[in-house]
Short mmCIF file of N, CA and C in Angstrom, two decimals:
data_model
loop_
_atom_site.label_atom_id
_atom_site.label_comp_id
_atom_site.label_asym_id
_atom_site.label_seq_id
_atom_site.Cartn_x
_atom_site.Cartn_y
_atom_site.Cartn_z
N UNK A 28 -44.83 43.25 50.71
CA UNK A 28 -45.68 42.47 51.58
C UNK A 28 -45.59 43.02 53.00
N UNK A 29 -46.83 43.46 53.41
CA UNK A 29 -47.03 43.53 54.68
C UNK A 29 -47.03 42.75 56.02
N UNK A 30 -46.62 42.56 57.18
CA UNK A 30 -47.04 41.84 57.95
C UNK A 30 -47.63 42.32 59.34
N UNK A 31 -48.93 42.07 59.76
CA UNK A 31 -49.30 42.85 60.89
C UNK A 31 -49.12 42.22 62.25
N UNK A 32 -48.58 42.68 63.43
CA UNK A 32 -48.32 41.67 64.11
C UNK A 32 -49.22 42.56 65.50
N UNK A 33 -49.46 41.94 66.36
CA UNK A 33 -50.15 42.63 67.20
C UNK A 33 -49.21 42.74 68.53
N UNK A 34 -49.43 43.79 69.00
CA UNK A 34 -48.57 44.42 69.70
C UNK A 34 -48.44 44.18 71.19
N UNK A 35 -49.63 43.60 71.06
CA UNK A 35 -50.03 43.51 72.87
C UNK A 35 -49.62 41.47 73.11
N UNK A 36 -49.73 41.00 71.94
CA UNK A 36 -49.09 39.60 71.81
C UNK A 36 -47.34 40.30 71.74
N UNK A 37 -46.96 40.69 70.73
CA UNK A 37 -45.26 40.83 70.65
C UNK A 37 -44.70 41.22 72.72
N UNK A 38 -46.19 41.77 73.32
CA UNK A 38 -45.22 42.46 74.66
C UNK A 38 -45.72 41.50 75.14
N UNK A 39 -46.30 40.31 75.50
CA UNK A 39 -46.20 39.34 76.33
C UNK A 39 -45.44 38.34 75.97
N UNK A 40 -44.97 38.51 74.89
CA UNK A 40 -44.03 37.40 74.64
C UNK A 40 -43.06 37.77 74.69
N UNK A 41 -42.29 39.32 75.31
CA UNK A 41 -40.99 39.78 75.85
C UNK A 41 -41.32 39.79 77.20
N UNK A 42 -41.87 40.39 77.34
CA UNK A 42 -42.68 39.44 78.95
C UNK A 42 -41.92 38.33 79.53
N UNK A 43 -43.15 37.37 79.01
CA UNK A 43 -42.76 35.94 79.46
C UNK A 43 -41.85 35.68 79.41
N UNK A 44 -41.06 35.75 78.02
CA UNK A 44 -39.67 34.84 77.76
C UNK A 44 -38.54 35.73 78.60
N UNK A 45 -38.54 36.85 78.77
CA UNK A 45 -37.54 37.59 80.02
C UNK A 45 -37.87 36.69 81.10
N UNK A 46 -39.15 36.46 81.18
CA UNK A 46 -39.20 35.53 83.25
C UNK A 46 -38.55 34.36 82.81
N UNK A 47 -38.88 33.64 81.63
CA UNK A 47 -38.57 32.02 81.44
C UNK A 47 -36.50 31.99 81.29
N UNK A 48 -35.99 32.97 80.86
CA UNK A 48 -34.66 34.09 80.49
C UNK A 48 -34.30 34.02 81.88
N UNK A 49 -34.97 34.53 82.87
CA UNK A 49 -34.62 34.84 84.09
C UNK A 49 -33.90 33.81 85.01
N UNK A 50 -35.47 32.70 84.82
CA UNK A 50 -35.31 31.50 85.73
C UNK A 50 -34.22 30.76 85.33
N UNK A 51 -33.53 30.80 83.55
CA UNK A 51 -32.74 29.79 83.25
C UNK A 51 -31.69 30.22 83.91
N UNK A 52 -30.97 31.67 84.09
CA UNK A 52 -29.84 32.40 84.07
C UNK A 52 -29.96 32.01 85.69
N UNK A 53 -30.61 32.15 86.50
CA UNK A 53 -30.69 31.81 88.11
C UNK A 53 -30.18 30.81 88.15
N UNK A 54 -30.64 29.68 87.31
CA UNK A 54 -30.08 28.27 88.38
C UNK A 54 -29.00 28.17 87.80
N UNK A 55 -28.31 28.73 86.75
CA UNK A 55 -27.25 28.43 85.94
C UNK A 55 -26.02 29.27 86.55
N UNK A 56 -26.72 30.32 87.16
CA UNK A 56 -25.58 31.09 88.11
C UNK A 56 -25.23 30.37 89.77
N UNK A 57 -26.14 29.71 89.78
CA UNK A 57 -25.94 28.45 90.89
C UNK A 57 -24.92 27.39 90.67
N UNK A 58 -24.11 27.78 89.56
CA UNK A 58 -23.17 26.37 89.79
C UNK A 58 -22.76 26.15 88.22
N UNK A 59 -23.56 26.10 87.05
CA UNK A 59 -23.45 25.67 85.80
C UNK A 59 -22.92 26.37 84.91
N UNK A 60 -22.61 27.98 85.50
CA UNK A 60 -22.43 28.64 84.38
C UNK A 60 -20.49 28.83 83.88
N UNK A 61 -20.32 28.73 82.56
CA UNK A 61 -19.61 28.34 81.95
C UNK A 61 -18.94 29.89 81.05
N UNK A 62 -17.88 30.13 81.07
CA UNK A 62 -17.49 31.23 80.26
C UNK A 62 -16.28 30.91 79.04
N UNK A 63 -16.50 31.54 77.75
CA UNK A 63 -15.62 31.24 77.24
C UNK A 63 -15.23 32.31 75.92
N UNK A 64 -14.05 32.43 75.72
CA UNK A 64 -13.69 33.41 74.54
C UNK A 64 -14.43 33.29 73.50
N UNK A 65 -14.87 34.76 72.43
CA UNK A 65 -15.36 34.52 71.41
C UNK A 65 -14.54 34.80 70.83
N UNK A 66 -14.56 34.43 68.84
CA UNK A 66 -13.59 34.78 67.60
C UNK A 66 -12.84 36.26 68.43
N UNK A 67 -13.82 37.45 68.56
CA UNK A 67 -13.43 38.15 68.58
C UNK A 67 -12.48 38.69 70.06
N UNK A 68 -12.55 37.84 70.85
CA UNK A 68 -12.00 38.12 72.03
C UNK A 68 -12.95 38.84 73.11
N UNK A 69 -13.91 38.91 72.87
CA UNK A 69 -15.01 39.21 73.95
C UNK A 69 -15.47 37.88 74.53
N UNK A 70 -15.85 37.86 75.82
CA UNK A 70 -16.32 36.95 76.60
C UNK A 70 -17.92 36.78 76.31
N UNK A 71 -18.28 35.43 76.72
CA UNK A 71 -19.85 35.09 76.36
C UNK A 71 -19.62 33.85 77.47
N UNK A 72 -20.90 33.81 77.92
CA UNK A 72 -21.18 32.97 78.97
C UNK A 72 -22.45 32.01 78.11
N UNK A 73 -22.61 30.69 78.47
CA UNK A 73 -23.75 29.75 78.69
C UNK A 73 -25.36 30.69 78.67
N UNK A 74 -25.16 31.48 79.98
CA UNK A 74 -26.48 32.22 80.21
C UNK A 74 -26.65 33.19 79.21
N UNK A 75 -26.07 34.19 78.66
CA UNK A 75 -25.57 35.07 77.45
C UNK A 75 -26.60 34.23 76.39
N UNK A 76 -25.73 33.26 76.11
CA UNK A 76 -26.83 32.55 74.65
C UNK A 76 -27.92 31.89 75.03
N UNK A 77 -28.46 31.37 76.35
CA UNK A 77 -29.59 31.03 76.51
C UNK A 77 -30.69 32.14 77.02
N UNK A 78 -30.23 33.02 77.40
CA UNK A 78 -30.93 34.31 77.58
C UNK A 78 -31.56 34.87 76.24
N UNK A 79 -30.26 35.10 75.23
CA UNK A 79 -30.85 35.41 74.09
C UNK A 79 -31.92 34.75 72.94
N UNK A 80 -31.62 33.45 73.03
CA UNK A 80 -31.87 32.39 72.22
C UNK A 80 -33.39 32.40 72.60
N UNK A 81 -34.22 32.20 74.27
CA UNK A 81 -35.26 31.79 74.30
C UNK A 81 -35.87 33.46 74.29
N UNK A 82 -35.29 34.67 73.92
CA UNK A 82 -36.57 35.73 74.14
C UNK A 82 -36.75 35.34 72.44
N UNK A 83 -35.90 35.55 71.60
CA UNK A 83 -35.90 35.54 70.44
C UNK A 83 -36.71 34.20 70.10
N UNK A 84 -36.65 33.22 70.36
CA UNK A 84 -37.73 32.05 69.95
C UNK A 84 -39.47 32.70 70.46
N UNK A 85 -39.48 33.08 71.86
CA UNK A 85 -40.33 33.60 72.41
C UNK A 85 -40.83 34.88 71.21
N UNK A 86 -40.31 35.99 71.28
CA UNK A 86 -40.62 36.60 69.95
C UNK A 86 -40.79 36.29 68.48
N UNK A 87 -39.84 35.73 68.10
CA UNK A 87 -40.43 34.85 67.28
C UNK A 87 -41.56 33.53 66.81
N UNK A 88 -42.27 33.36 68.14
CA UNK A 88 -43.66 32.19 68.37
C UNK A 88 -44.50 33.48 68.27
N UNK A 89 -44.74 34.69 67.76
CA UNK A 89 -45.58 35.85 67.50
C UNK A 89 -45.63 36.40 66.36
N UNK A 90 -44.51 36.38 65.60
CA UNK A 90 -43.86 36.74 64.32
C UNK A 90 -42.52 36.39 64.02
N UNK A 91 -42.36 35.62 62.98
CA UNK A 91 -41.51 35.21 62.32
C UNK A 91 -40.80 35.92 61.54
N UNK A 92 -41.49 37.21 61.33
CA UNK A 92 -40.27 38.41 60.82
C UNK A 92 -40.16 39.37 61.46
N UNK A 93 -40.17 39.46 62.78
CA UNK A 93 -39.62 40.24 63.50
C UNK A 93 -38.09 40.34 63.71
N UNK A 94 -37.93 41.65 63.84
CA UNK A 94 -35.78 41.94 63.41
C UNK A 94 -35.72 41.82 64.43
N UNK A 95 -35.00 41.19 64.75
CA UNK A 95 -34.50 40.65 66.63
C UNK A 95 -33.06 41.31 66.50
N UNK A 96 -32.46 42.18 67.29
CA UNK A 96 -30.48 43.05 66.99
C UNK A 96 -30.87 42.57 68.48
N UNK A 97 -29.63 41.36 68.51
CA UNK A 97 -29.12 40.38 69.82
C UNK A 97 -27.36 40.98 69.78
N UNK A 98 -26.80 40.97 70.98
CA UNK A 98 -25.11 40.53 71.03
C UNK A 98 -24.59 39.74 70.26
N UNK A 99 -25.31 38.29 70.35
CA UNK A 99 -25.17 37.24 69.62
C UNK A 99 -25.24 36.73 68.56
N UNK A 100 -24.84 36.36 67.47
CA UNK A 100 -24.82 36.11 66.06
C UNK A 100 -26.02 34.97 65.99
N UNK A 101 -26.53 34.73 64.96
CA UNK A 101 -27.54 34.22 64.62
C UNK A 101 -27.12 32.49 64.17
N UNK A 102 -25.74 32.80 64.17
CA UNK A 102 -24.53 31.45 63.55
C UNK A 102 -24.24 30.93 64.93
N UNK A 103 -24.14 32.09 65.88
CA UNK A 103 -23.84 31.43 67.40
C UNK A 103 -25.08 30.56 68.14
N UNK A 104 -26.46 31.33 67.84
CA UNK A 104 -27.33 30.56 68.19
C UNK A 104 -27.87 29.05 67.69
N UNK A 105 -27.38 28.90 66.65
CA UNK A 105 -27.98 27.97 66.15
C UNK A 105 -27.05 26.57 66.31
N UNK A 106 -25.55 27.09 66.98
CA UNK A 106 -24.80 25.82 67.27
C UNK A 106 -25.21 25.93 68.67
N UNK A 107 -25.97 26.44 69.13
CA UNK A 107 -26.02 26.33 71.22
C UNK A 107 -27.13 26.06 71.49
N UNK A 108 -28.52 25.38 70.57
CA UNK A 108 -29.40 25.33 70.69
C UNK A 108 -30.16 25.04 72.24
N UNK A 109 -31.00 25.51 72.75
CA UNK A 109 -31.74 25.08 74.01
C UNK A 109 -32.72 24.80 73.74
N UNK A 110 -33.06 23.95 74.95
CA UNK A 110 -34.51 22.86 74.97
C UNK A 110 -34.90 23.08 76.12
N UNK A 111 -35.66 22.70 76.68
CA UNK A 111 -36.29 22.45 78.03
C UNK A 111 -37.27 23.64 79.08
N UNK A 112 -37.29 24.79 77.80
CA UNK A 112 -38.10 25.86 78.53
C UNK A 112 -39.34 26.04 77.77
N UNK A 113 -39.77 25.33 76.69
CA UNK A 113 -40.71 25.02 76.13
C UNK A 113 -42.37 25.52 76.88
N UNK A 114 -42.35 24.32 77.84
CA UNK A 114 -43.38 24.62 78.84
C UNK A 114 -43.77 25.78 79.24
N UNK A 115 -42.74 25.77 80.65
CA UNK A 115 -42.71 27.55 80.64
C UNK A 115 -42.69 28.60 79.82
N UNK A 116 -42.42 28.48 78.50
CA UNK A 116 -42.73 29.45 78.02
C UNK A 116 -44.06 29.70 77.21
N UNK A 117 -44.46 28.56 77.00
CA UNK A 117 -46.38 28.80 76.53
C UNK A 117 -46.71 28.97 77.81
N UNK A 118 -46.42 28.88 78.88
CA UNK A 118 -47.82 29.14 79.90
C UNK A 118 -47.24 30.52 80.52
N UNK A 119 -45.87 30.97 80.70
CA UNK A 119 -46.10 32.35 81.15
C UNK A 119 -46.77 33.39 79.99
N UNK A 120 -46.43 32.77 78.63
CA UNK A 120 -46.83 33.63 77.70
C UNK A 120 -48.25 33.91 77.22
N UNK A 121 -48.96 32.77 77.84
CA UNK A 121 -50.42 32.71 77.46
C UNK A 121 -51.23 33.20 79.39
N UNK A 122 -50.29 33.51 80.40
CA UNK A 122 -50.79 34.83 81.11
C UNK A 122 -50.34 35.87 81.14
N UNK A 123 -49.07 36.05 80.62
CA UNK A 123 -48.93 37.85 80.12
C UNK A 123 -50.03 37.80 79.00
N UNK A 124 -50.37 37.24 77.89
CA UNK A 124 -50.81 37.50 76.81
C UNK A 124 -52.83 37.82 77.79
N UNK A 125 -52.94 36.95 78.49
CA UNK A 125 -54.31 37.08 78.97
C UNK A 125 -54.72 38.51 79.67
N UNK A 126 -53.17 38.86 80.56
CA UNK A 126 -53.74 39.94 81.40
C UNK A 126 -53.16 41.18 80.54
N UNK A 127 -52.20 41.57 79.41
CA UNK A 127 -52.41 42.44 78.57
C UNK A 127 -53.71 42.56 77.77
N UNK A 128 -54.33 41.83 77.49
CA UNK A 128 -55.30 41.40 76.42
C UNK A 128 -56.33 42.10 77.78
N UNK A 129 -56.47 42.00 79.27
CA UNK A 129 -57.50 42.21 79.97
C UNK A 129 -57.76 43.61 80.23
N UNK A 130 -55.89 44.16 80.21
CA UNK A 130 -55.70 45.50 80.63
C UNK A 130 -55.86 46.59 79.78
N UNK A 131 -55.56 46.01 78.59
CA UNK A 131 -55.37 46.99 77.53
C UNK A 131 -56.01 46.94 76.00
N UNK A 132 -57.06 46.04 76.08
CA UNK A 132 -57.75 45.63 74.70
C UNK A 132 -58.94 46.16 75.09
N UNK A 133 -59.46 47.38 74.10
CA UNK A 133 -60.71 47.18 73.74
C UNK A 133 -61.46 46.16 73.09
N UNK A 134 -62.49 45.05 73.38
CA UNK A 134 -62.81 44.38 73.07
C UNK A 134 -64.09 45.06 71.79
N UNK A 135 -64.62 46.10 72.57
CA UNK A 135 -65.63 46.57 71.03
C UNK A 135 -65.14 46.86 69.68
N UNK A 136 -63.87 47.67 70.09
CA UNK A 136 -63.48 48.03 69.01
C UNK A 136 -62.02 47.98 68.31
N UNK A 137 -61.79 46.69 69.29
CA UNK A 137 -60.20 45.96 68.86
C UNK A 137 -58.96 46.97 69.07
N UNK A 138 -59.32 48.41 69.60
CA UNK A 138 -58.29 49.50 69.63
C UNK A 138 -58.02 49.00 71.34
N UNK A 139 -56.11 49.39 71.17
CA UNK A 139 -55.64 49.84 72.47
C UNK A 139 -56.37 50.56 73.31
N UNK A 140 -56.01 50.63 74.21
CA UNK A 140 -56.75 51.84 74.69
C UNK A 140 -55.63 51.75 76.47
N UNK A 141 -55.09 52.75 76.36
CA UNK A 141 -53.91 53.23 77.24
C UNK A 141 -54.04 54.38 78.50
#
């Protein structure tokens, strides 16, 4: 089984979710951010898994089988769940998605064009 995913959607939705990634890691370096040992003795911070967690949701609101290779275990994300960037992330993603789609879509003939 094939899956076709379009390319100029997959880059606004690394796009966006890096800015929405950005803004969380800013205010969280303002005061909230939290560090703590992993199993393996490497360090991981608060921002670490919320950084990762919303590009990968963000990529994944494009395709659902896209191979996401994070730092982070897939067991780690799912006990650290985040909420609250929701918003921001449909609306930066639906104007990266507008002005890729403006810059780089042939509309006649559905080809890139670079």
């Amino acid at each position: 089984m094939t899956t076709t995913v379009d390319l100029l959607d997959l880059a606004a939705a690394a796009v966006s979710s890096s800015i929405v990634a950005a803004q969380h890691i800013t205010h969280l370096a303002r005061g909230e951010l939290k560090i703590r040992s992993k199993a393996d003795g490497t360090l991981v911070t608060n921002a670490d898994l919320m950084a990762q967690q919303i590009i990968v949701q963000g990529l994944r609101r494009v395709s659902e089988t896209v191979r996401v290779v994070g730092e982070e275990s897939e067991e780690e994300m799912d006990q650290h769940h985040v909420t609250g960037h929701e918003e921001d992330s449909a609306r930066f993603f639906a104007l990266a998605r507008q002005e890729l789609h403006l810059r780089y879509r042939n509309e006649d003939t559905e080809h890139l064009h670079l």
